[in-house]
Coordinates of C-alpha atoms in Angstrom, one line a residue:
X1 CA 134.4 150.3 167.3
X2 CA 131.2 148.5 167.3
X3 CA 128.4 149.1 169.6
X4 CA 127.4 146.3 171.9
X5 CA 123.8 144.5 170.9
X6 CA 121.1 146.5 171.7
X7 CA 117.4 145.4 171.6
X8 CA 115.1 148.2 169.7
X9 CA 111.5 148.3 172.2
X10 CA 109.2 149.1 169.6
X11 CA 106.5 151.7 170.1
X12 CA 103.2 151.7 169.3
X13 CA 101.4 154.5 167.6
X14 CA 99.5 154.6 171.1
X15 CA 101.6 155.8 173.8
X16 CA 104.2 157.1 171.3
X17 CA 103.8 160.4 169.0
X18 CA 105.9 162.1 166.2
X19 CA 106.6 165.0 168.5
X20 CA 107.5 163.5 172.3
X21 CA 109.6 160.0 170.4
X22 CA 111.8 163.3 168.4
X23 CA 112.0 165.2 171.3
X24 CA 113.3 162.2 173.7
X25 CA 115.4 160.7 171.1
X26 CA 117.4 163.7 170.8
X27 CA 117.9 164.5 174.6
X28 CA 119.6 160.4 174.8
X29 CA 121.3 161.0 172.0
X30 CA 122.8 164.4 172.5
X31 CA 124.7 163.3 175.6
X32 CA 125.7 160.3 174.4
X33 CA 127.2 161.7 170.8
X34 CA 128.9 164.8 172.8
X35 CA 130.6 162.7 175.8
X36 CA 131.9 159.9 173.1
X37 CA 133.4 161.6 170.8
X38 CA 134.1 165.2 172.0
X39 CA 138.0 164.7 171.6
X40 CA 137.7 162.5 168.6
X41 CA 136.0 164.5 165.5
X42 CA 135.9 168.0 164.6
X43 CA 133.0 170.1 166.6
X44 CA 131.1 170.7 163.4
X45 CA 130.7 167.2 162.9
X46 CA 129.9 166.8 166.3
X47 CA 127.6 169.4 166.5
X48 CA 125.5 167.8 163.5
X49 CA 124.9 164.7 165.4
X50 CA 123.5 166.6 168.3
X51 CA 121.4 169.1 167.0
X52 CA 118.3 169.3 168.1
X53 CA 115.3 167.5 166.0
X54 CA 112.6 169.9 166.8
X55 CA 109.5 169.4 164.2
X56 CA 109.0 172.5 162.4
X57 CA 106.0 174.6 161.7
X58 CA 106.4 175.3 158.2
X59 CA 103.7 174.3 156.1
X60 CA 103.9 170.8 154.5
X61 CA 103.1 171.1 150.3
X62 CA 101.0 167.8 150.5
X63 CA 101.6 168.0 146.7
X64 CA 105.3 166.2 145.6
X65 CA 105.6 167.0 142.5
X66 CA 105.7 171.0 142.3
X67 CA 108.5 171.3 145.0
X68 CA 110.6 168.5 143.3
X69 CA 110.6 171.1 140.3
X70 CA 111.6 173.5 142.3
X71 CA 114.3 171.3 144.2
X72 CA 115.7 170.4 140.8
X73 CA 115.2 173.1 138.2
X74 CA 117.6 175.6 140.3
X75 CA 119.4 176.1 143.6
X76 CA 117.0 175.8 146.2
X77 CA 115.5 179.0 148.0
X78 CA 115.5 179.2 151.5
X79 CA 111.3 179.1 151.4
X80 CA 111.8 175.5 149.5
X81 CA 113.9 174.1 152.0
X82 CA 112.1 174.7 154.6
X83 CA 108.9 173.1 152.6
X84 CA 111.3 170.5 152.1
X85 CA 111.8 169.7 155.4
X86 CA 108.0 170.2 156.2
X87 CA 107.6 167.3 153.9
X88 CA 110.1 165.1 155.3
X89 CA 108.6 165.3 158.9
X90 CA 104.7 165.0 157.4
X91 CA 106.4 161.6 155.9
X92 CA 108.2 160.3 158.8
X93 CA 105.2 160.6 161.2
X94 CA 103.5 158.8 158.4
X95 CA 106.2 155.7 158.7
X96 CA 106.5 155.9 162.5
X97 CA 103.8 153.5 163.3
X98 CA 104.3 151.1 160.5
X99 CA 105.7 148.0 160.7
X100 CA 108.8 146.9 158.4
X101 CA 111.3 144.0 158.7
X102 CA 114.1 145.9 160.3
X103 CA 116.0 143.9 162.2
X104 CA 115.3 144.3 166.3
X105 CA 118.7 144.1 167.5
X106 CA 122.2 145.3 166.1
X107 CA 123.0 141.7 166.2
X108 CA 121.0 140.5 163.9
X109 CA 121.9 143.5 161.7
X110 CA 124.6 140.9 159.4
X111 CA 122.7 138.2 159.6
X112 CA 119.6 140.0 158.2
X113 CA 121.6 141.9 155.2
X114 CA 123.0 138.4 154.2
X115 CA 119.5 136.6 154.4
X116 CA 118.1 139.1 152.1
X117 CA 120.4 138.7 149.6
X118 CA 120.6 135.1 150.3
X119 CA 116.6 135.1 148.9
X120 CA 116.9 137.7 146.7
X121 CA 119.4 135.6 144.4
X122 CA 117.6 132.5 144.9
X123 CA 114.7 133.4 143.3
X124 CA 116.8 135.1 140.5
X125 CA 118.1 131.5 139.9
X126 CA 114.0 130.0 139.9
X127 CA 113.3 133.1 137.5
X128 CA 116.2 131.9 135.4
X129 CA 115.6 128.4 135.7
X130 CA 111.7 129.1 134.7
X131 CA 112.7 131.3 131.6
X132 CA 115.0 128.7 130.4
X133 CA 111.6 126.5 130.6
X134 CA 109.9 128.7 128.4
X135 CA 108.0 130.8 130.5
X136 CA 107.4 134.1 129.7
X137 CA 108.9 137.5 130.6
X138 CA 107.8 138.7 133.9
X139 CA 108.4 142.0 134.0
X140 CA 107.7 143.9 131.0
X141 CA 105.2 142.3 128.2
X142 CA 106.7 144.6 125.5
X143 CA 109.3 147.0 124.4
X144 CA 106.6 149.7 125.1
X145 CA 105.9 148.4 128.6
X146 CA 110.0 148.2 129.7
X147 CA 110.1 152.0 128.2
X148 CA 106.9 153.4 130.1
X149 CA 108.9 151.8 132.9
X150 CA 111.7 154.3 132.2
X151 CA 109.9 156.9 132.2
X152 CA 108.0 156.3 135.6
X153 CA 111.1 155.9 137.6
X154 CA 112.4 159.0 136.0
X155 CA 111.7 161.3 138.8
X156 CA 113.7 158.8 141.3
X157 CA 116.3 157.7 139.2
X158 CA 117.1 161.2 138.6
X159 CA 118.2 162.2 142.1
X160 CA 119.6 159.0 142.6
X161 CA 121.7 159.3 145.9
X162 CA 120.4 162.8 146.5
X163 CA 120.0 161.3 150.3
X164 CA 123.0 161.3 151.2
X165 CA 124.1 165.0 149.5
X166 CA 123.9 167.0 152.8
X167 CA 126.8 164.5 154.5
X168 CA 129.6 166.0 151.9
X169 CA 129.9 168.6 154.2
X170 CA 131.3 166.4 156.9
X171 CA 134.4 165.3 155.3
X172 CA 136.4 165.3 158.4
X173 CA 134.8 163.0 160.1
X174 CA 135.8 159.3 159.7
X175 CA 132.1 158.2 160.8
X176 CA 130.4 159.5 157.5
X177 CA 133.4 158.0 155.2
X178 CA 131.4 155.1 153.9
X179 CA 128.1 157.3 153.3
X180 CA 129.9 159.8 151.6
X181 CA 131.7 157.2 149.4
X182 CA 128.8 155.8 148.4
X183 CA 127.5 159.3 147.3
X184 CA 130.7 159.9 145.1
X185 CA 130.0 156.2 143.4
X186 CA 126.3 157.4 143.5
X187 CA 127.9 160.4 141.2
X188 CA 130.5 158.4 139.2
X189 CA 133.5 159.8 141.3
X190 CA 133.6 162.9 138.4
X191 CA 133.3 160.2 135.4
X192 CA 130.8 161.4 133.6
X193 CA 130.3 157.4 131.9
X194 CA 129.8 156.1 135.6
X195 CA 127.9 159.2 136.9
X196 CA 124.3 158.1 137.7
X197 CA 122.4 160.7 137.0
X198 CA 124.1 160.9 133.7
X199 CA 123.7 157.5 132.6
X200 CA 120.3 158.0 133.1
X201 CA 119.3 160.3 130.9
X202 CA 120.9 158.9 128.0
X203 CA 119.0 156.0 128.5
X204 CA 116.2 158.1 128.5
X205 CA 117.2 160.1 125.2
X206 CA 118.4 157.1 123.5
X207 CA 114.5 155.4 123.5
X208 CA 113.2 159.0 123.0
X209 CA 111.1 158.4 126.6
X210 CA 111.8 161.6 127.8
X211 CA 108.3 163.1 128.8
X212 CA 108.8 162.1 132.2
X213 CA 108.0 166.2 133.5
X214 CA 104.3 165.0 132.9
X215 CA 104.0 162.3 135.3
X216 CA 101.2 162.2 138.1
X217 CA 102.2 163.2 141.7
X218 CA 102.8 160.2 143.2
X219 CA 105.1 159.4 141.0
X220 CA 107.4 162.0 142.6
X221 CA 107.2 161.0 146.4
X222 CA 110.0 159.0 146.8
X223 CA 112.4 161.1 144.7
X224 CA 110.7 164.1 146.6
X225 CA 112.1 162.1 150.1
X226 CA 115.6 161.8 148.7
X227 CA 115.9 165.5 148.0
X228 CA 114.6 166.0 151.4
X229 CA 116.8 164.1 153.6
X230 CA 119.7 165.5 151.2
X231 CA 119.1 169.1 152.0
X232 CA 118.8 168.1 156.0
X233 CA 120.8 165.2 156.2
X234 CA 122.7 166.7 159.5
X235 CA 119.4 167.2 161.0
X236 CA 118.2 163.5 160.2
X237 CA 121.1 161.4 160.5
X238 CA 119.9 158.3 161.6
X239 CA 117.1 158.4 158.7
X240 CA 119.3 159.2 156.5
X241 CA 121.6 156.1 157.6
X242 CA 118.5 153.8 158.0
X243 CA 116.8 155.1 154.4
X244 CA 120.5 154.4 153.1
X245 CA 120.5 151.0 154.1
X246 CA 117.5 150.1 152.7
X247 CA 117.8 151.4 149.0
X248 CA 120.9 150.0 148.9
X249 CA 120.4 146.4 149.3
X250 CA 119.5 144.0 146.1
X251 CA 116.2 143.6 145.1
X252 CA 115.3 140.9 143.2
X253 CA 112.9 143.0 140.4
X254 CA 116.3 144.9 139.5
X255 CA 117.8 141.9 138.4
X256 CA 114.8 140.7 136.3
X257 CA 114.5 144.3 135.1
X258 CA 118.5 143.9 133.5
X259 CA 117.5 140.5 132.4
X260 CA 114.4 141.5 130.5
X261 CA 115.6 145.0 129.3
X262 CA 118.5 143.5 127.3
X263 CA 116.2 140.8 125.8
X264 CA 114.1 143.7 124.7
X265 CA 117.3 146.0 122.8
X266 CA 117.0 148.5 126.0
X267 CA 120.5 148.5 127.2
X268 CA 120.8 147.4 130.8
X269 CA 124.4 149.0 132.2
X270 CA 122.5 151.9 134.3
X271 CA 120.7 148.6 136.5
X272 CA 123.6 146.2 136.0
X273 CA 125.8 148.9 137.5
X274 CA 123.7 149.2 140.2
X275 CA 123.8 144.9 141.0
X276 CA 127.6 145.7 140.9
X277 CA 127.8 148.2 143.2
X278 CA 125.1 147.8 145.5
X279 CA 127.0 144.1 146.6
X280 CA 126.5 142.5 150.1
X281 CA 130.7 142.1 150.4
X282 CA 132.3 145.2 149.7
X283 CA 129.8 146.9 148.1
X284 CA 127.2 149.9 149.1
X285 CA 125.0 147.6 151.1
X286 CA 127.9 146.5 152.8
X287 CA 129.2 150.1 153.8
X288 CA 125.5 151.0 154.5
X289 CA 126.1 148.6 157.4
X290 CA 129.4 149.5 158.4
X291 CA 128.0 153.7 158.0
X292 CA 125.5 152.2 160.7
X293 CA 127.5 150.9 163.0
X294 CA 130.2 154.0 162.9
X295 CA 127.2 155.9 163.9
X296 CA 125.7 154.4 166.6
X297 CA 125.7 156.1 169.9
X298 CA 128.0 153.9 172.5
X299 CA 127.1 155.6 176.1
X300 CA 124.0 153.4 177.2
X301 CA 121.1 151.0 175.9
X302 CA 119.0 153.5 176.4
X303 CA 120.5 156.0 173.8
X304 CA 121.1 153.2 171.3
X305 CA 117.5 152.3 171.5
X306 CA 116.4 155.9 170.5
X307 CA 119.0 155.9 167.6
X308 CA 117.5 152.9 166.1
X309 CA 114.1 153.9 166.2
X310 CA 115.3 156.7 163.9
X311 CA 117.5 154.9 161.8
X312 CA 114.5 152.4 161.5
X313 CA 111.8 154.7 160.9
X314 CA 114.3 156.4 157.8
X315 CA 114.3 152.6 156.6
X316 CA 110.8 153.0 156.7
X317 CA 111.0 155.8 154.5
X318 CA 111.6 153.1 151.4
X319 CA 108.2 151.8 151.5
X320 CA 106.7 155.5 150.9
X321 CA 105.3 156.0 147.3
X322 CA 104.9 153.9 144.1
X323 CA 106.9 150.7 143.8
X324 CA 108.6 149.3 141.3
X325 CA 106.4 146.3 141.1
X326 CA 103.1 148.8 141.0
X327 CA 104.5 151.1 138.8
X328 CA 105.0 148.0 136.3
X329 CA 101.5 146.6 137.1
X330 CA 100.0 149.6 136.0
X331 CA 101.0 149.5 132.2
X332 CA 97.7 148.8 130.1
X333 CA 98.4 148.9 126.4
X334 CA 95.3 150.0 125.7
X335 CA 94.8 152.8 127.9
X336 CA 98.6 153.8 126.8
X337 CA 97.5 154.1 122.9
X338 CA 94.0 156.1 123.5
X339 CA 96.2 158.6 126.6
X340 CA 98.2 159.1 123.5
X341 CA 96.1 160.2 120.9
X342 CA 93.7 162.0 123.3
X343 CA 97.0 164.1 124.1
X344 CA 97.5 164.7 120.7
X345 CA 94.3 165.4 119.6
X346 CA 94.4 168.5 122.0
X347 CA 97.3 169.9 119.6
X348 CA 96.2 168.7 116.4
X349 CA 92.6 169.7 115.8
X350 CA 92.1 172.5 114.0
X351 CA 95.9 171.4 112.1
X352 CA 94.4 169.4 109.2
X353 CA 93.1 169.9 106.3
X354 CA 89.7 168.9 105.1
X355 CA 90.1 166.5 102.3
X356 CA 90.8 163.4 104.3
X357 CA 87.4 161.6 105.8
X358 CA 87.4 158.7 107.9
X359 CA 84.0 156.9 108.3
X360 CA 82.3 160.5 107.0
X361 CA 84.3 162.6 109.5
X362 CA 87.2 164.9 109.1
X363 CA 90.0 164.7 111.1
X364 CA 89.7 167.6 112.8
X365 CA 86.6 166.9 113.5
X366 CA 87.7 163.3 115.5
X367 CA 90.7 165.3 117.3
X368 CA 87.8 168.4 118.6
X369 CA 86.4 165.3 120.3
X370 CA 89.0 163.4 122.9
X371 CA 86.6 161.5 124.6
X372 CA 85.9 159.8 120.9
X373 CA 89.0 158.4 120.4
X374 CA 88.4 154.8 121.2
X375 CA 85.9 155.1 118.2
X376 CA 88.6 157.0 115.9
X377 CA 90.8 153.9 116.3
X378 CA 88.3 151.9 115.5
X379 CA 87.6 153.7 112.3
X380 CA 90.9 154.0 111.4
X381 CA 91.4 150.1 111.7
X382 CA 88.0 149.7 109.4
X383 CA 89.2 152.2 106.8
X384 CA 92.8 150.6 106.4
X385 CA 94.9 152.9 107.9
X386 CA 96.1 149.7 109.9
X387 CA 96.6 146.7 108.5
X388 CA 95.5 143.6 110.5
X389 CA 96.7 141.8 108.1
X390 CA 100.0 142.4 107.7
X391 CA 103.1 143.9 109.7
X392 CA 102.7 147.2 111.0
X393 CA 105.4 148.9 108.7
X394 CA 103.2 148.0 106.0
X395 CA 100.5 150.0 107.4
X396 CA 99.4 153.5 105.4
X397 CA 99.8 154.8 109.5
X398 CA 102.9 153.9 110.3
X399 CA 104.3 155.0 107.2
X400 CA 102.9 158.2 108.3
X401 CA 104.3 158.5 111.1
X402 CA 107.8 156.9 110.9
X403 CA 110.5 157.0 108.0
X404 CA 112.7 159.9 106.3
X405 CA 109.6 161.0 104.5
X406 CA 106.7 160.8 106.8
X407 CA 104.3 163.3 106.8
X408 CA 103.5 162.9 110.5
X409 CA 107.5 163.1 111.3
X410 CA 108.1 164.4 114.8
X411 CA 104.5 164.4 115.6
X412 CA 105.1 161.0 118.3
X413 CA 108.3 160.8 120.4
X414 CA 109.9 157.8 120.1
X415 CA 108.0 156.1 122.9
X416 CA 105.0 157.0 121.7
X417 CA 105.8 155.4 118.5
X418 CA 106.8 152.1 120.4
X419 CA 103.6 152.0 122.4
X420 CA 101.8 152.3 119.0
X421 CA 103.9 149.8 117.3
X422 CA 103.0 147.2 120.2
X423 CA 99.7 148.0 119.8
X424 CA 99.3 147.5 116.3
X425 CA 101.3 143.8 116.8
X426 CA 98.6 143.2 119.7
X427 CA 95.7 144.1 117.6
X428 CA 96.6 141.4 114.5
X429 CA 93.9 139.7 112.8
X430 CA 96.2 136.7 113.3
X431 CA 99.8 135.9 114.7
X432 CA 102.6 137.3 112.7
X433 CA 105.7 136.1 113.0
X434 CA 108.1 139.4 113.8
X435 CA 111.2 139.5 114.4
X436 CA 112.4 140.6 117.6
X437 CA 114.3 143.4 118.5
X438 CA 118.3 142.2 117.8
X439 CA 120.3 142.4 120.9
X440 CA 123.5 143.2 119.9
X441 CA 126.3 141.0 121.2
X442 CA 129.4 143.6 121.1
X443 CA 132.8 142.5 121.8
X444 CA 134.4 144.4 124.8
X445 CA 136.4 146.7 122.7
X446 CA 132.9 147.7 121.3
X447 CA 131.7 148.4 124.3
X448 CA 134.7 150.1 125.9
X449 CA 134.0 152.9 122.4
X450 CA 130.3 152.8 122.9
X451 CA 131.0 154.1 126.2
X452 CA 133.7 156.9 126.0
X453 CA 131.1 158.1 122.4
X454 CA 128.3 158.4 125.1
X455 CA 130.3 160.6 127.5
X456 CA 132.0 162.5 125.1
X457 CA 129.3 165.2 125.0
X458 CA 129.1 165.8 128.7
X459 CA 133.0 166.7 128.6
X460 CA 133.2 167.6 125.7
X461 CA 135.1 171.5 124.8
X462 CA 132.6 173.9 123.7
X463 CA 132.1 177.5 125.1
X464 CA 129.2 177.0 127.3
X465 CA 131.2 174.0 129.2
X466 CA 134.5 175.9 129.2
X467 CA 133.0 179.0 130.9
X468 CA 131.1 177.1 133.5
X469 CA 134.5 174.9 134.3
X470 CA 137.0 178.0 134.1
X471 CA 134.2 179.8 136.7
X472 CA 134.9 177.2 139.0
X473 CA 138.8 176.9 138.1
X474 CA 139.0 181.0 139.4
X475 CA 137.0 180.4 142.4
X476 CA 139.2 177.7 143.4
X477 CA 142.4 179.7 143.1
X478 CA 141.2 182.3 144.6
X479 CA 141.0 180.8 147.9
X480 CA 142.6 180.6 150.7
X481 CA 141.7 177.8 152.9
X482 CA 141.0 174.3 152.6
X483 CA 137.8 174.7 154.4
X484 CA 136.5 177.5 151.9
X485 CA 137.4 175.0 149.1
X486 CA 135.4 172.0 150.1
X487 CA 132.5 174.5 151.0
X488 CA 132.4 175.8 147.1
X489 CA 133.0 172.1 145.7
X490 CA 130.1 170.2 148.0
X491 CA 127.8 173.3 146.1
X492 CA 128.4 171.7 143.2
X493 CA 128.0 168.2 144.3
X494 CA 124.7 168.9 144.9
X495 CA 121.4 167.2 142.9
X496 CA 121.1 170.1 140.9
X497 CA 124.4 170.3 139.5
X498 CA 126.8 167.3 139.7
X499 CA 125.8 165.9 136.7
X500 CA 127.0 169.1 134.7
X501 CA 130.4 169.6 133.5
X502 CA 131.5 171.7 136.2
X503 CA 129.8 169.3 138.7
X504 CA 131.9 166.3 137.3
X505 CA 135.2 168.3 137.9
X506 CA 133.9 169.6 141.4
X507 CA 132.9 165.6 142.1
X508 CA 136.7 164.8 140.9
X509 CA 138.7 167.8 142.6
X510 CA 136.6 167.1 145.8
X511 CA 137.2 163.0 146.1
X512 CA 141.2 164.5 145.1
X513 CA 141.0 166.3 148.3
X514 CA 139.7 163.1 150.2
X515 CA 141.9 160.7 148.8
X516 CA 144.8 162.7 148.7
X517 CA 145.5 162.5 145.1
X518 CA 146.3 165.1 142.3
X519 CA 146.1 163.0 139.1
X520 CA 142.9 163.5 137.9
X521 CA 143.1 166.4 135.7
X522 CA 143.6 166.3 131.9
X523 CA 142.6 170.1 131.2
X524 CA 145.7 172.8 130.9
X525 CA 143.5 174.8 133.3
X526 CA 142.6 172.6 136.1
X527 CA 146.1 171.2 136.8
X528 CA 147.5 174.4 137.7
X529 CA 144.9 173.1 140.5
X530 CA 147.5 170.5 141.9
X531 CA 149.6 173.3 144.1
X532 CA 147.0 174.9 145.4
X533 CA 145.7 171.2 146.7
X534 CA 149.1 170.3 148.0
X535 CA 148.8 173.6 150.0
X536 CA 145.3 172.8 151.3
X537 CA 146.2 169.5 152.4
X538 CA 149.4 170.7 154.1
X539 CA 147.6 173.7 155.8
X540 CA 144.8 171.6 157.2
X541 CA 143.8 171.6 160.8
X542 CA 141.7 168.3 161.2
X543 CA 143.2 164.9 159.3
X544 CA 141.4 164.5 155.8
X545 CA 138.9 161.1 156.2
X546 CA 141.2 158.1 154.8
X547 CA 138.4 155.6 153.1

């Protein structure tokens, strides 16, 4: 049922703080939440809703960066998760007294999610209609610039829909069915070819981009926030709803970014997928809606109005950090080449010999100096070690650097060799005509092989995966409730480990338990798993959610 309209009074920063708005909020809401649906869901469930939103006093790591490596290296300690959390409050008092375009009434809630996809493809279509016209990528200005992209989105991308982890745990309740769907697309339903997380680190390793680890703190923030609201999603419900249904609306730079990666040879499924899935009709944005309205408090205006504040200030949440529009403004193709090379040189002085002189210098003399290196290109390009002249695989660097017999093989990663390759096209005496990269137009067959070849290794039978799969397979049949089941399978779906091979079969044994279905299991193994399922959903107490 759908709440009536409610009007959310907005507060100012002035006669509304972080710690009197949480503590309020939760007194409407916990009457409300209890009264309404007391003889409805199962008391956990319940309870989750009503706990108590008390702002901690654990100290906030200002820093993101050093507890998202702890978040996602290994399960988290206790002391991490309560950083975590630490962090997520030090954030949400930062969002409370911004502004945003959050709708002020439910009733406006549909009408809002369809005018912003409305704009969004309508300038998609001007875009279209300009590059048609000849105008020039928008986006990315070379291959270089559409892989450094990659790799500064890495730290988000790579938790993608770790929001919503901490709802699996709240199967049996039919208001979190569309969030915790969206969190088994978010993880491929158990397919490793359709798993996020997965699909995004082949990207990665395809371009050779994967330095990501090496990234500046800010670039962490937002990915931080997701792991944040994961690991206390039944403490921050409503943010977690309202951060939920902003990230999963259409932006318009993720349609250019498709666009422009395939015109570049970068295959674009991981951000096409996303266009799919994140739809306005039956799509994530639409359940994101729908999770919103299951949610809502029903009792009074009052308690409604306190919801929404939290649900808007977790939309709020979005606008923390690096966007994707600043991240890509930030490429400079200069700077790129000389950060390069003054990382190298740090590793490479003293790793030469002596017989090679550029402009009366040794090498590793140049490389002792990293604050020289704007004049060591230089040199380089006035000795002939690039040719201005000429395309860059003709020059005596490049062939240094790239081919089965280079001398300099495995010194750049594959990125850094792009950036480099750019540069050198940038730095031409004159225009050159090049060729651009060849997008390959593949037939669907083609595709449909490309696709079960780049999964094949995450499923693949080797000892490592069998012993982590046949560790979960005993735990599973050693148990004796349904409830100790989905406990031990929502471990695995957790940021950490649903993109391994034992967290794709916990992802697929868990949405069997939802749904209700035992066909999902091709290993000898695993289907002796089917009777012990048909006993769990016999032998439970509370209906399993129907989605």
């Amino acid at each position: 049922m759908r709440p009536a309209a409610v009007t959310l009074k907005v507060a100012t920063a002035n006669n509304l703080n972080m710690r009197s708005y949480l503590s309020a909020a939760d007194s409407n809401v916990h009457t409300s939440i209890k009264n309404a649906h007391a003889n409805s869901v199962n008391p956990s469930a319940a309870k989750a809703l009503v706990k108590p939103y008390l702002v901690s006093e654990t100290h906030c790591n200002k820093e993101a960066k050093p507890l998202y490596q702890c978040l996602t290296r290994a399960m988290p300690k206790d002391k991490h998760v309560a950083e975590a959390r630490a962090y997520l409050e030090d954030k949400l008092a930062l969002v409370e007294p911004m502004s945003s375009d959050f709708p002020i009434s439910l009733e406006h809630m549909e009408e809002w999610l369809q005018l912003n996809n409305h704009r969004v493809r309508v300038l998609y279509q001007r875009y279209l209609t300009a590059r048609q016209h000849g105008a020039p990528r928008r986006l990315f200005s070379t291959k270089s610039h559409a892989l450094n992209f990659l790799q500064a989105v890495a730290p988000t991308k790579l938790v993608d829909g770790a929001w919503l982890y901490g709802l699996v745990n709240l199967w049996q309740d039919p208001r979190f069915s569309n969030l915790i769907k969206i969190y088994l697309e978010e993880l491929g339903d158990g397919n490793p070819g359709q798993n996020h997380v997965v699909l995004y680190k082949k990207l990665l390793a395809e371009h050779d981009c994967e330095q990501w680890s090496a990234l500046p703190d800010e670039y962490f923030t937002q990915g931080m926030i997701q792991l944040a609201l994961g690991l206390h999603a039944e403490d921050f419900i409503p943010e977690v709803i309202g951060f939920n249904l902003g990230y999963e609306q259409l932006p318009l730079h993720l349609l250019i970014t498709a666009y422009e990666l395939k015109e570049l040879g970068i295959d674009p499924y991981y951000f096409t997928l996303h266009v799919t899935i994140d739809n306005v009709d039956t799509g994530h944005a639409r359940r994101s809606l729908e999770a919103l309205f299951d949610a809502m408090p029903v009792n009074s205006e009052s308690e409604q109005q306190a919801f929404l504040r939290r649900v808007c200030n977790g939309y709020k949440l979005n606008q923390i950090g690096l966007s994707t529009n600043s991240i890509i403004a930030k490429y400079d193709l200069n700077n790129e080449v000389l950060a390069i090379f003054k990382a190298k040189s740090h590793f490479g002085k003293q790793a030469h010999a002596d017989r090679c002189r550029i402009a009366g210098r040794t090498i590793n003399d140049w490389l002792s100096e990293p604050d020289t290196m704007p004049k060591f290109l230089a040199a380089l390009i006035d000795n002939g070690w690039f040719n201005k002249h000429a395309p860059p695989e003709q020059s005596r660097f490049w062939k240094l650097i790239d081919g089965d017999q280079a001398k300099m093989f495995g010194v750049f990663s594959g990125y850094e060799k792009q950036v480099i390759y750019d540069w050198m096209v940038a730095n031409q005496a004159s225009p050159i005509n090049h060729k651009p990269t060849p997008v390959k137009h593949l037939t669907h067959e083609q595709i449909l092989l490309n696709k079960i070849a780049k999964s094949a290794n995450i499923d693949a039978d080797n000892d490592f995966n069998d012993a982590e799969i046949h560790a979960l397979e005993m735990q599973i049949v050693s148990m004796d409730s349904i409830s100790a089941i989905m406990k031990l399978l929502s471990r695995y779906l957790s940021p950490v480990l649903h993109h391994t091979p034992a967290g794709l079969l916990a992802t697929r044994l868990y949405r069997s338990m939802i749904y209700k279905t035992h066909d999902v299991y091709t290993r000898p193994a695993t289907q002796a798993l089917n009777a012990g399922l048909a006993f769990s959903t016999a032998s439970v107490k509370h209906p399993i959610c129907d989605f």
